Each structure stands twice: as structure tokens, then as C-alpha cells.
Tab-separated table of C-alpha atoms in Angstrom:
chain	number	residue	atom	x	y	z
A	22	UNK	CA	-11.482	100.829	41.632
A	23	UNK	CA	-14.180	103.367	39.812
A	24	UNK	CA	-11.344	102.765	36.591
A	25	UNK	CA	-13.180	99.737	35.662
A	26	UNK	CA	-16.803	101.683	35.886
A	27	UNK	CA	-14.436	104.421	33.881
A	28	UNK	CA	-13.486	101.366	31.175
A	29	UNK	CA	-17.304	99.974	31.183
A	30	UNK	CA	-18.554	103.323	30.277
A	31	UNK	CA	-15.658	103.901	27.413
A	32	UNK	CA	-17.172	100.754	26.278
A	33	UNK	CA	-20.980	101.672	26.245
A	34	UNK	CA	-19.544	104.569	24.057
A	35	UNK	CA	-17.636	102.396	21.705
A	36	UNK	CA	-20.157	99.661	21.355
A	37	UNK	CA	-23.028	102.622	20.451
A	38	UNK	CA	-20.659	104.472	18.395
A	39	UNK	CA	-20.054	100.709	16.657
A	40	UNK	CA	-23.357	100.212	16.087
A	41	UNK	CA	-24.383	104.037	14.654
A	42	UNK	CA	-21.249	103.575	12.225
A	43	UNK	CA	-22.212	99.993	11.212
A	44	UNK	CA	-18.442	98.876	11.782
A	45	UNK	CA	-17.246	95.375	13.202
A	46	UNK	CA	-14.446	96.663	15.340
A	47	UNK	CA	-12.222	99.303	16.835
A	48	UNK	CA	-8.748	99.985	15.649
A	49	UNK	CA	-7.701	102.865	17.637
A	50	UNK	CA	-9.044	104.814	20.891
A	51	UNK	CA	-7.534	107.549	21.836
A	52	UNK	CA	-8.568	109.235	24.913
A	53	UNK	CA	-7.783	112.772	26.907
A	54	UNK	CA	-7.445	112.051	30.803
A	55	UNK	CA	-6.277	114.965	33.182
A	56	UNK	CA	-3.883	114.562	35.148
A	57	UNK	CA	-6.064	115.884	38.432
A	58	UNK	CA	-9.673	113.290	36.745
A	59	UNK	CA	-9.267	111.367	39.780
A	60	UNK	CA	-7.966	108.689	37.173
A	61	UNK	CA	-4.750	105.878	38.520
A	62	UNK	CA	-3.441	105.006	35.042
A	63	UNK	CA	-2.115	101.669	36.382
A	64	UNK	CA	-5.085	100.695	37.325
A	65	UNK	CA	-6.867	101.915	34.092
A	66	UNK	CA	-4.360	100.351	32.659
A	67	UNK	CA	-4.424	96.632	34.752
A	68	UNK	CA	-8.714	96.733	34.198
A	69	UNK	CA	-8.779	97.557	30.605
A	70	UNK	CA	-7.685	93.721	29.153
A	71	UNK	CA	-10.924	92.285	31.237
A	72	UNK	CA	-13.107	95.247	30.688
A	73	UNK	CA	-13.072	95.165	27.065
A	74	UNK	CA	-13.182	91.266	26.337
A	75	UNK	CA	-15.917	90.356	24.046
A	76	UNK	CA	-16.013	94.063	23.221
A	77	UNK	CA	-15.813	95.526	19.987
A	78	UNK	CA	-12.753	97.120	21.969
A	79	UNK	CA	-10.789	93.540	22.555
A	80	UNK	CA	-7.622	94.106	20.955
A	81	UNK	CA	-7.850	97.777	19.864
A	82	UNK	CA	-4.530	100.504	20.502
A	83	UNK	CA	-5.285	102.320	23.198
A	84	UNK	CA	-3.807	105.968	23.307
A	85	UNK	CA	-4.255	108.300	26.075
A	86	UNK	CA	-3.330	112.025	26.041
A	87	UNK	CA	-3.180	113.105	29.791
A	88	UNK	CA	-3.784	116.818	30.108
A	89	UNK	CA	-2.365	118.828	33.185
A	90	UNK	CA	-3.757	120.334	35.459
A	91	UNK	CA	-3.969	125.047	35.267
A	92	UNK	CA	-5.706	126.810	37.610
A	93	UNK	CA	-7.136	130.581	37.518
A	94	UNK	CA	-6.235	132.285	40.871
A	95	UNK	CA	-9.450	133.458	42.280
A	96	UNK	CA	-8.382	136.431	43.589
A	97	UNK	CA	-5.355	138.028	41.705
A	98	UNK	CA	-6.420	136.100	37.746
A	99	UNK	CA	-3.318	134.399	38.095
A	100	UNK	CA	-2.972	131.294	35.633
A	101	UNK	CA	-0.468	128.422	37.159
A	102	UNK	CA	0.111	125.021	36.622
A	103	UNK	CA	-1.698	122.604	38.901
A	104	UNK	CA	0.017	119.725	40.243
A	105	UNK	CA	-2.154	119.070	43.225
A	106	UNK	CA	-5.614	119.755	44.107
A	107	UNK	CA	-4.808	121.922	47.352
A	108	UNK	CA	-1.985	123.754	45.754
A	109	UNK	CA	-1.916	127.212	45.997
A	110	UNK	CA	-1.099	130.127	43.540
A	111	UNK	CA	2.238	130.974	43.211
A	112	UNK	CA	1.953	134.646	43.314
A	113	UNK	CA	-0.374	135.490	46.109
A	114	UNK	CA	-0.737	132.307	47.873
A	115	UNK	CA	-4.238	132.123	47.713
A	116	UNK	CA	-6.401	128.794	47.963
A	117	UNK	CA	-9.345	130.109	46.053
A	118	UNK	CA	-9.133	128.995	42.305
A	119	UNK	CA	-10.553	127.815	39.420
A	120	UNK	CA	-9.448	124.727	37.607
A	121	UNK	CA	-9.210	124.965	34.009
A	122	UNK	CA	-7.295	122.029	32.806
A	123	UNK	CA	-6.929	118.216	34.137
A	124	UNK	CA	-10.012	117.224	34.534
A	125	UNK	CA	-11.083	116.379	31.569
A	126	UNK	CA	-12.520	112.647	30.946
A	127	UNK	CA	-13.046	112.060	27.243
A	128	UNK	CA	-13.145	109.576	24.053
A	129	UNK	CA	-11.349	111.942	21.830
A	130	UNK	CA	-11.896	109.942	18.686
A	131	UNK	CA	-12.124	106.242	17.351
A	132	UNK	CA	-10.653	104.401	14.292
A	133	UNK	CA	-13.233	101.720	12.943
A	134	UNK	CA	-13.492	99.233	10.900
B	28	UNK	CA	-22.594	98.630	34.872
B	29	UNK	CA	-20.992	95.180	35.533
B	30	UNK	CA	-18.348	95.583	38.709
B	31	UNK	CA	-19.106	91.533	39.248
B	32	UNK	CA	-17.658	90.095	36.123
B	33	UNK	CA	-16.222	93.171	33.888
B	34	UNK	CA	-18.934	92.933	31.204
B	35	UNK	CA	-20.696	95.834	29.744
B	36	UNK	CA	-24.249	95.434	30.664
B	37	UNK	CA	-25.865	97.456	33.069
B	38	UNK	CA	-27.333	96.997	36.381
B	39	UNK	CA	-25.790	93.731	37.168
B	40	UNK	CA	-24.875	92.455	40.440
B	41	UNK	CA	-26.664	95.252	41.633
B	42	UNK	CA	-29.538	94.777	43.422
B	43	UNK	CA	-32.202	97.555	45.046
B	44	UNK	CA	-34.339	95.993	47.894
B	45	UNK	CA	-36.426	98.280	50.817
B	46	UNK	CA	-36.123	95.972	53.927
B	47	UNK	CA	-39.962	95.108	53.278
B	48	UNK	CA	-39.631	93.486	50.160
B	49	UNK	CA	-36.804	90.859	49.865
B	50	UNK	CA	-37.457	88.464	47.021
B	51	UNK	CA	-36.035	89.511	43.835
B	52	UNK	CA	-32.549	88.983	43.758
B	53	UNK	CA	-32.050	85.561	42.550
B	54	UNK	CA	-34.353	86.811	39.756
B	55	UNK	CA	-31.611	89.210	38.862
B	56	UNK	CA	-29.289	87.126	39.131
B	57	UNK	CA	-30.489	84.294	36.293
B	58	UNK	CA	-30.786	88.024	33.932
B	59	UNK	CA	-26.884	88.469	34.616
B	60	UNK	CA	-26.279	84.968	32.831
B	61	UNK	CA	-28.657	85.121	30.184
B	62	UNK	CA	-26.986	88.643	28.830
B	63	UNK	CA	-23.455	87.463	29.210
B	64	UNK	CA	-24.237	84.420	26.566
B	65	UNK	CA	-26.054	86.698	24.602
B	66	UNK	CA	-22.811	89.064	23.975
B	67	UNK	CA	-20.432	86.478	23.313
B	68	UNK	CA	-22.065	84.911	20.154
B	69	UNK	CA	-22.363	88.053	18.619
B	70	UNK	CA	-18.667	88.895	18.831
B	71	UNK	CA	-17.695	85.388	17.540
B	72	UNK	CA	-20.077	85.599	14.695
B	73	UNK	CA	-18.327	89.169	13.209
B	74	UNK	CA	-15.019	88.134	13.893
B	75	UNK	CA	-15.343	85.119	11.670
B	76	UNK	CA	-17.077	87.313	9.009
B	77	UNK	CA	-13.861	89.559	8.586
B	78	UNK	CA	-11.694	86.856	8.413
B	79	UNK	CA	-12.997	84.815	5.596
B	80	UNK	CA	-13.191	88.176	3.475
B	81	UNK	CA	-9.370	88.156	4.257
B	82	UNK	CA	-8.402	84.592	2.478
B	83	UNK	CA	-10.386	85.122	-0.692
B	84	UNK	CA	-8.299	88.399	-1.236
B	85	UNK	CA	-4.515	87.330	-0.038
B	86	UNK	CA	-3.824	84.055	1.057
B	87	UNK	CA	0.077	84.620	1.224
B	88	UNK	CA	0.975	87.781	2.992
B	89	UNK	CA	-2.112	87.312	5.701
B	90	UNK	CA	-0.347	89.458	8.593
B	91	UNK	CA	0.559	92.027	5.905
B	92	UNK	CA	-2.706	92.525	4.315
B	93	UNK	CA	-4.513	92.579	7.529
B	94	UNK	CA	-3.208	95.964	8.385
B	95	UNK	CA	-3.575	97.016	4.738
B	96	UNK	CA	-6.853	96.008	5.008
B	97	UNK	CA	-7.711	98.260	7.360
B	98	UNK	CA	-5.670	101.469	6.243
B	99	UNK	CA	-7.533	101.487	3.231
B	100	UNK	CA	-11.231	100.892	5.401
B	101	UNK	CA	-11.085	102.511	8.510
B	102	UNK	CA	-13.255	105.247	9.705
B	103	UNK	CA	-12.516	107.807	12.229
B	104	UNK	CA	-15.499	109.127	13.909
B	105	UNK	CA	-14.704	112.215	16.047
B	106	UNK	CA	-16.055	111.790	19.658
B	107	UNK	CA	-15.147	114.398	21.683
B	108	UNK	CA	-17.492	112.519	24.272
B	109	UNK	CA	-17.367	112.611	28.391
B	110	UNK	CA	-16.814	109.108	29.749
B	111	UNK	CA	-19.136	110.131	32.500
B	112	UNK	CA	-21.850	111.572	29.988
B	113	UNK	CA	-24.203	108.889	30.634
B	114	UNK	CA	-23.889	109.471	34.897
B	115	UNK	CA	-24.082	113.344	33.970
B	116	UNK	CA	-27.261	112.783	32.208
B	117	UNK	CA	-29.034	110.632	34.783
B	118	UNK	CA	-28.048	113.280	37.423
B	119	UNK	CA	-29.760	116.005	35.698
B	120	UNK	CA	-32.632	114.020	35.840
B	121	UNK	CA	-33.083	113.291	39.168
B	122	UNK	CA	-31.985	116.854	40.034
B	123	UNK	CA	-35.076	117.993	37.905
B	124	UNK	CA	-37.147	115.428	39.998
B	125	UNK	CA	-35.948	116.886	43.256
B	126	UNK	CA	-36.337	120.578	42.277
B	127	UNK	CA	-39.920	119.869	40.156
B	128	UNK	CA	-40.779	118.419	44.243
B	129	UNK	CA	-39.023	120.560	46.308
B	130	UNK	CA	-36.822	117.657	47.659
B	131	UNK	CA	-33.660	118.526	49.264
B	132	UNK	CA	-30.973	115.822	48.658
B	133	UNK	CA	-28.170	115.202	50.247
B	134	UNK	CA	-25.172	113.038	49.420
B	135	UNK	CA	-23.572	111.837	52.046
B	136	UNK	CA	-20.049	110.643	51.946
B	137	UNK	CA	-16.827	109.096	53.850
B	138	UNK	CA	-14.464	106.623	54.507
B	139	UNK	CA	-16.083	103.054	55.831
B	140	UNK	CA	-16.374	103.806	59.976
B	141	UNK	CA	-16.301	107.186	60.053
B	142	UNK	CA	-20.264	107.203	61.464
B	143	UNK	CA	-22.567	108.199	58.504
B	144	UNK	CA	-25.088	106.129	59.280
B	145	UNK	CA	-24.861	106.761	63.349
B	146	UNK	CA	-24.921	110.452	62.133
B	147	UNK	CA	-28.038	109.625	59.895
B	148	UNK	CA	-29.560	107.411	62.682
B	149	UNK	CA	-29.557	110.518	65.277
B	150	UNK	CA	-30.469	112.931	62.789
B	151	UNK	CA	-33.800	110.881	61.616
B	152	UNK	CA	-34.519	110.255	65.324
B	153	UNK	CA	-33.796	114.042	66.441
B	154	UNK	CA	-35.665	115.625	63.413
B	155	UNK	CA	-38.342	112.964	62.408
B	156	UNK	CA	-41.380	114.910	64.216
B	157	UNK	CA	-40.925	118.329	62.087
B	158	UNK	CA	-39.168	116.657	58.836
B	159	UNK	CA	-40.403	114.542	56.236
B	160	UNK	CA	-37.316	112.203	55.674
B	161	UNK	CA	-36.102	109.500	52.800
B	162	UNK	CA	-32.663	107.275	53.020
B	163	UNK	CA	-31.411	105.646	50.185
B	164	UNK	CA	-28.678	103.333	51.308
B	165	UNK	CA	-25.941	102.602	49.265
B	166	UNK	CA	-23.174	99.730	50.463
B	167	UNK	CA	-21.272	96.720	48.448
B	168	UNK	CA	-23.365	94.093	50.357
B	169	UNK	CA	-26.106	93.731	53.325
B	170	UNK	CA	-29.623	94.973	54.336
B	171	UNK	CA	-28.156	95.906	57.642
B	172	UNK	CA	-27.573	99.497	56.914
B	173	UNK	CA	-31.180	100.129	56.271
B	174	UNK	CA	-33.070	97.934	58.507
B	175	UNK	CA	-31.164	100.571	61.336
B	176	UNK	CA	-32.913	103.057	59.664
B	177	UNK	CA	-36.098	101.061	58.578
B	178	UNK	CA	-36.605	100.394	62.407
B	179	UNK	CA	-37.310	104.297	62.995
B	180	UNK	CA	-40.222	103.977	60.539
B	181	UNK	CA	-38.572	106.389	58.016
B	182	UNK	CA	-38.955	104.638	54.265
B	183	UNK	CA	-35.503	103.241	52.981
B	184	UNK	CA	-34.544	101.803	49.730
B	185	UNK	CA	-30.778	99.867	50.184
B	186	UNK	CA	-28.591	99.645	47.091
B	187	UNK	CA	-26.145	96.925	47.020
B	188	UNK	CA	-23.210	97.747	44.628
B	189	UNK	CA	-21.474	94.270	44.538
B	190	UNK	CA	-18.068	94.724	44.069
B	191	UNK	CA	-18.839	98.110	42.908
B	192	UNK	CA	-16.918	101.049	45.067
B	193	UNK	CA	-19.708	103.811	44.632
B	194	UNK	CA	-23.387	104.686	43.742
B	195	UNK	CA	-24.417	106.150	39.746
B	196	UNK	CA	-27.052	108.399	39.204
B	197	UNK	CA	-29.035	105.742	37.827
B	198	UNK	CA	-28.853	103.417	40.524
B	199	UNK	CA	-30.364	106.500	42.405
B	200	UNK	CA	-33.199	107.086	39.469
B	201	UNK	CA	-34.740	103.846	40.249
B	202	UNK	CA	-34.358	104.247	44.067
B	203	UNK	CA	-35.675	106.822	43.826
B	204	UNK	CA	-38.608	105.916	41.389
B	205	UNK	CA	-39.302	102.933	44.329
B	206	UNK	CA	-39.252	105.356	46.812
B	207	UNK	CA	-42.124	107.622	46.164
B	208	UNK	CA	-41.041	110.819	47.922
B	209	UNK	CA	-43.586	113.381	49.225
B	210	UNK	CA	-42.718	116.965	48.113
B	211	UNK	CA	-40.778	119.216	50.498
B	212	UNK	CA	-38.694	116.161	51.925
B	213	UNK	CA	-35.221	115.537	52.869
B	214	UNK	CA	-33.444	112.703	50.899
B	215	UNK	CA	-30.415	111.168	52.405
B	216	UNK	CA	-27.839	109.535	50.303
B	217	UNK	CA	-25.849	107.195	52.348
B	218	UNK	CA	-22.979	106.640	49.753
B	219	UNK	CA	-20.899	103.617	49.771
B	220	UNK	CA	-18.175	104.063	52.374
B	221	UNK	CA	-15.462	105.008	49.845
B	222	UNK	CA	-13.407	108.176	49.976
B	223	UNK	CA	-11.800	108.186	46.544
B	224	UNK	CA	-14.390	106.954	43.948
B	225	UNK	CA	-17.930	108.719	44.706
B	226	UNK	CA	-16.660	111.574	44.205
B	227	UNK	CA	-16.530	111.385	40.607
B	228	UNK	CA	-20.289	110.316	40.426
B	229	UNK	CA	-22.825	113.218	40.754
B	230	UNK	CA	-25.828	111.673	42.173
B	231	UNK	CA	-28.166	114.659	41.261
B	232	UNK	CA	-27.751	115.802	44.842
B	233	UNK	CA	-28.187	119.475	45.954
B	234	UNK	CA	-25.344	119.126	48.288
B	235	UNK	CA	-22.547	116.856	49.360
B	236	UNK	CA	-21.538	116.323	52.949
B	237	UNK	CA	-18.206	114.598	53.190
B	238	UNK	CA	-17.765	112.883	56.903
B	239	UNK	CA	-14.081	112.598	58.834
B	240	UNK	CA	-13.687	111.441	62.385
B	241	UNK	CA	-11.233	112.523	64.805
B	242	UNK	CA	-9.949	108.789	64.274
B	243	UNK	CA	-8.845	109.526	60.663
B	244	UNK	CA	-5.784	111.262	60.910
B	245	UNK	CA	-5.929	115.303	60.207
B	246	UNK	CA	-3.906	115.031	56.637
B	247	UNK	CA	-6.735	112.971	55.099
B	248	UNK	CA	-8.190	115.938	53.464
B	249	UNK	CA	-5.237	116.219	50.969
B	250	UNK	CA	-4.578	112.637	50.979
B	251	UNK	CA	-8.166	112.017	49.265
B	252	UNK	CA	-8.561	115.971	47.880
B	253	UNK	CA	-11.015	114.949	45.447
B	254	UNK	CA	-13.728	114.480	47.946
B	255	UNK	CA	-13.188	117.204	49.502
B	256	UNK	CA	-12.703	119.380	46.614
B	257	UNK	CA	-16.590	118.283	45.048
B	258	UNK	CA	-17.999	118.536	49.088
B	259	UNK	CA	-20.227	121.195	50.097
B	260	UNK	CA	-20.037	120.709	54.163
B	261	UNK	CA	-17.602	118.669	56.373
B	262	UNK	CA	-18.712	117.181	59.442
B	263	UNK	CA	-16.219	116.431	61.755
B	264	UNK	CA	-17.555	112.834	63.530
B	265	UNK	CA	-17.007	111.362	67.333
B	266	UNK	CA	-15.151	115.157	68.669
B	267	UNK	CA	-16.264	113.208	72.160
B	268	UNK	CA	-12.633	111.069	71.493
B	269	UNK	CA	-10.760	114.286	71.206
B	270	UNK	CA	-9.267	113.873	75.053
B	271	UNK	CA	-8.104	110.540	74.400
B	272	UNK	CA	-6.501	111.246	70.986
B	273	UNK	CA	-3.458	113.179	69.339
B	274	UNK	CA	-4.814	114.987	65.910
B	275	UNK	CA	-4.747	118.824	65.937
B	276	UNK	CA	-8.861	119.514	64.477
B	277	UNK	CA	-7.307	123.239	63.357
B	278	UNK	CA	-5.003	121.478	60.943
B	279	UNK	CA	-7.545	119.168	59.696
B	280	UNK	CA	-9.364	122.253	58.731
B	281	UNK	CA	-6.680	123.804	57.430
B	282	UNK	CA	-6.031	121.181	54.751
B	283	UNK	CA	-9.434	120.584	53.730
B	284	UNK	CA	-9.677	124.588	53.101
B	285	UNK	CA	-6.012	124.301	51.087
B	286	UNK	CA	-8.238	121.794	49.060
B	287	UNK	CA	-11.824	123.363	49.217
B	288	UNK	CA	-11.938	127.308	50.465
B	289	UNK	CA	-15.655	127.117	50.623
B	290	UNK	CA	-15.800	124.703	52.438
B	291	UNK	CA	-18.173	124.634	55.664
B	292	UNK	CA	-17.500	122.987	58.876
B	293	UNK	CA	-19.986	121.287	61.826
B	294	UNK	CA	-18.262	119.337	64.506
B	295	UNK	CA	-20.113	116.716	66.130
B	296	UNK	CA	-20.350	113.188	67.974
B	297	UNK	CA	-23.345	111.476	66.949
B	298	UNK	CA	-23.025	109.270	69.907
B	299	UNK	CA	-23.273	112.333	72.843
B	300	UNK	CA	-25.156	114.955	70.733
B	301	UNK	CA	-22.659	117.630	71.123
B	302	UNK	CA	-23.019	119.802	68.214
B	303	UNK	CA	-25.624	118.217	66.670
B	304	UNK	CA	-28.292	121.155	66.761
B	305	UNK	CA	-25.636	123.310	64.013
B	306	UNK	CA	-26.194	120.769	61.840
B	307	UNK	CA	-29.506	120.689	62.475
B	308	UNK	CA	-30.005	124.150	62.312
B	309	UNK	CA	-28.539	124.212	58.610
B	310	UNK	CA	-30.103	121.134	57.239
B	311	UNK	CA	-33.265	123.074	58.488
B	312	UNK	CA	-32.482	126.139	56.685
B	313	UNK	CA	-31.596	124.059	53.091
């Protein structure tokens, strides 16, 4: 369950952010998530009411954007769409890539108040 | 951060004790309450401000003018921030730390069972006469990881998690910090016996050894392909079962290379030695 160490650190952010801005609470978080983070949404999702109690994040809309996962092919500069990990490009077959997209962990913005 | 009771302070319910010292926890422990309290009166305190600022403007349309309200006062600050910043940060620190001292560090990762620290134990024993060797030992609960290791004289710090599935850089900052490491030494990692979560937490390590025994089942590699897409080197634990069981070590490879072409292999039993001296030989060489 590293989702609720995931939620406890989107909370560090908020609260900080909170504090900088000299706001009460949070409206709105949206965040971007790829698809191939490592990320279960359902548990993201099951965590998030006890991570952010007594937060400045209790009772703010959560939105998340998940990004998927693209790949370079290492060796023929292919660019595919990458569903798993150990998936291999779809031209030459090869195993040797790098990912581009869907791994991205980020607090894209915040609405305050 | 708080894996005990969800709250957003750091460090707590995580304790780091060598096997020689073993009175502080408790200490922590009375810190853990005194910072929840703390937290909770402030929130209660600004959501009562807002609130009475509310009446005094509309009294009759309350659910109405609450969003109003905020349309007409909200702020959008632009983030653009990783999650994992603050573990990011910490790692570059202690990777600074190891380079500035010439320490090699390894993070060492697997499944609960599949031998890391009966790997570690042989390795320490085998190597302890031309290495200089640290262990930081990282599990949810117990001393009994490191007292194996604190009984071959090599210094250990243990790091119990709590409920929490995996080590953070900073856990390993003020291990480390305990530890005192001499330059040109070999720092093992001993990560919590997890195969999904460490492997989003760089530890400042220069290289990460993911551990499968012949036990596991050869499709584990793209069953958990993070791990073995962030691993450096995957040693292949307890080949002495091999006669007595039915997975195909050639597929196993071939999976984890589907997931991780650069990957490099060692296969070992820590309990007979065989293979050992590759491993060896490369730890050596780093």
C-alpha cells in the first residue's frame, strides 16, 4: 500500500503550498498519474478519505488525469503505445526502449481558498 | 510519513535502533501523540473562521453562497510538482554522501522469503576479511534481522517501517547519519520484503539488486515488472532446490529481460555456496 505514502506526500505539498498562499483550504486538486506510475487507483482512491482528514485537503474535488504509457523503440526510434512494462515494439519486436509517457506522478495544480 | 494512523507528520511509527542501543522507542512514541493533537486544533480553529464570515453576508441561501463564495475567492496556484519530490531530494543527498566517500550502496530488494538476508549473511561472512561492510536493515517490525547480522560484528542500523511497505530516502539519511561509514565501504540496503512498493522509492543507492528464488514461480518478473524494470542485477536465490522443483530458470530470464534488457543475472544458493564467488567477483569490481 505505498498509495497512502503517495496521498501523505500530496498532502505535505498541499499543506506547504497552503501555508505559502496564506489560504484556509483546498477546493480542487487535480493530479496527472500514468498509467505505468506503479499507482492502483482503487486503492488511491479507498486511502485518500483517511489520508487527508484534518488536512487542508478534507473535503476537496479530487481530479486525476491518468496519462498512458509511449515508449521510444531503442533500436529502430519507433514510438508505440505502452500498455505493459515488458511489452515490446510493434515493428521490430525489440525489448529495448525508452519510456516517455506514464510515469508521471504530479500535483498539476490546486484551487484555494 | 505516518503509515500507523494516516496523518501527515513525518517519521512516525518509525523507529531506527542498532541492536546496541534499544531504549528510545517509547520516547517516539509519546512525540506521535503530542503532534496528532497539535494538528487537529488548528483545522477546527480555520474552519470556524470561514464560517462565521458566511452568516454576516447571507443568512438565507447558505448552500448557495458557499460556492459563490468561493468562485469569486479562489486561487489557483500552478504546481506542476512530483509527488515523490521530497524522496527524490533526500536521495540525491545521500547519493552525494556516498560518492563525496567512495561508498558503494546497494539496495537490495525482494519478495518476503526469498533469502536476502541469508544472501547478505554469507556475503558479510565470505567477504568480511578484504571488505569494509555496513547493513542498514529495513523491515515492518523486529530487531531480528539485524542482530543476524550484528552477531558477525559488521555495524547495523535496523529500520522498522510500522505498517509502512518500504524504506524513503530519509529514513536512510538518518541511518545513515547513525551509522558513521568509513570511506571506500560497501553499504547494504536490506529493503523491506516487498516486491511492488520499493521500487518507487530511490534510496540514493548506486545499484539495485532485485532477489527471486526458484520457489517464486518463473512469471513473477512481469507479474511485479516494476521492480524489475528500476533493478540493476537479479540474483536468482536457493538454485540448490532446482531438482526437486518444476520452474524453467530460462523463462524466468526471459521475462525479466521482456521487462528489463539490461538486466544482469547471478544464480546462487546462499545456503551451499554454489555461485556465490560471481557475485562476489562483481560486488568486488563495483
Amino acid at each position: 500500500m505505498h498509495e497512502l505514502s503517495i496521498a501523505l506526500g500530496i498532502v505535505n505539498i498541499a499543506e506547504k503550498e497552503i501555508k505559502k498562499a496564506h489560504k484556509n483550504k483546498v477546493e480542487l486538486i487535480e493530479l496527472e498519474i500514468g498509467a505505468l506510475a506503479g499507482i492502483e487507483f482503487n486503492s488511491l482512491d479507498f486511502i485518500w478519505p483517511s489520508a487527508v482528514k484534518n488536512t487542508v485537503l478534507e473535503g476537496a474535488e479530487k481530479k486525476i488525469n491518468i496519462i498512458e504509457g509511449e515508449a521510444i523503440c531503442g533500436d529502430c526510434q519507433h514510438i508505440f503505445k505502452l500498455k505493459n512494462i515488458f511489452d515490446s515494439c510493434p515493428e521490430c519486436n525489440s525489448y529495448l526502449k525508452g519510456i516517455t509517457k506514464g510515469k508521471e506522478l504530479r500535483v498539476k495544480y490546486l484551487e484555494v481558498s | 510519513m505516518c503509515g500507523t494512523c494516516g496523518c501527515g507528520s513525518e517519521e512516525n511509527g518509525i523507529t531506527i535502533l542498532s541492536p546496541k542501543e534499544l531504549t528510545s522507542h517509547h520516547h517516539n512514541e509519546e512525540g506521535h501523540m503530542h503532534n496528532h493533537e497539535h494538528s487537529h486544533n488548528h483545522h477546527h480553529h480555520e474552519h470556524s473562521h470561514d464560517h462565521d464570515h458566511h452568516d454576516v453576508h447571507h443568512n438565507h441561501e447558505h448552500n448557495h453562497s458557499n460556492t459563490h463564495h468561493h468562485h469569486h475567492h479562489k486561487t489557483v496556484i500552478d504546481l506542476e510538482q512530483d509527488i515523490l519530490q521530497h524522496n527524490e531530494v533526500m536521495a540525491a543527498r545521500n547519493k552525494g554522501y556516498f560518492e563525496a566517500k567512495g561508498i558503494f550502496a546497494i539496495n537490495l530488494v525482494s519478495s518476503p522469503g526469498s533469502g536476502k538476508t541469508s544472501i547478505l549473511e554469507r556475503t558479510l561472512i565470505d567477504l568480511k576479511n578484504e571488505k569494509s561492510f555496513y547493513v542498514i536493515e529495513g523491515d515492518q517490525q523486529t530487531l531480528n534481522d539485524a542482530n543476524r547480522i550484528d552477531a558477525l560484528d559488521i555495524p547495523v542500523i535496523q529500520i522498522n517501517t510500522g505498517k509502512g511497505c518500504h524504506l524513503e530516502s530519509d529514513m536512510v539519511y538518518e541511518a545513515v547519519k547513525k551509522l558513521n561509514i568509513r570511506d571506500n565501504s560497501i553499504l547494504m540496503i536490506e529493503n523491506v520484503g516487498n516486491l511492488v512498493c520499493p521500487s518507487m522509492f530511490n534510496l540514493g543507492e548506486n545499484k539495485r539488486v532485485v532477489i527471486i528464488s526458484t520457489t517464486e514461480g518463473e512469471d513473477k518478473p512481469i507479474k511485479y515488472p516494476d521492480m524489475f524494470h528500476t533493478s540493476d542485477i537479479c540474483i536468482i536465490n536457493k538454485i540448490d532446490l532446482l531438482p526437486y522443483l518444476n520452474i524453467n530458470i530460462e523463462k524466468l530470464k526471459t521475462y525479466a529481460l521482456q521487462v528489463n534488457p539490461n538486466l544482469k543475472f547471478f544464480e546462487v544458493s546462499a545456503t551451499t555456496g554454489e555461485g556465490m564467488n560471481d557475485w562476489y567477483k562483481w560486488l568486488k569490481e563495483n
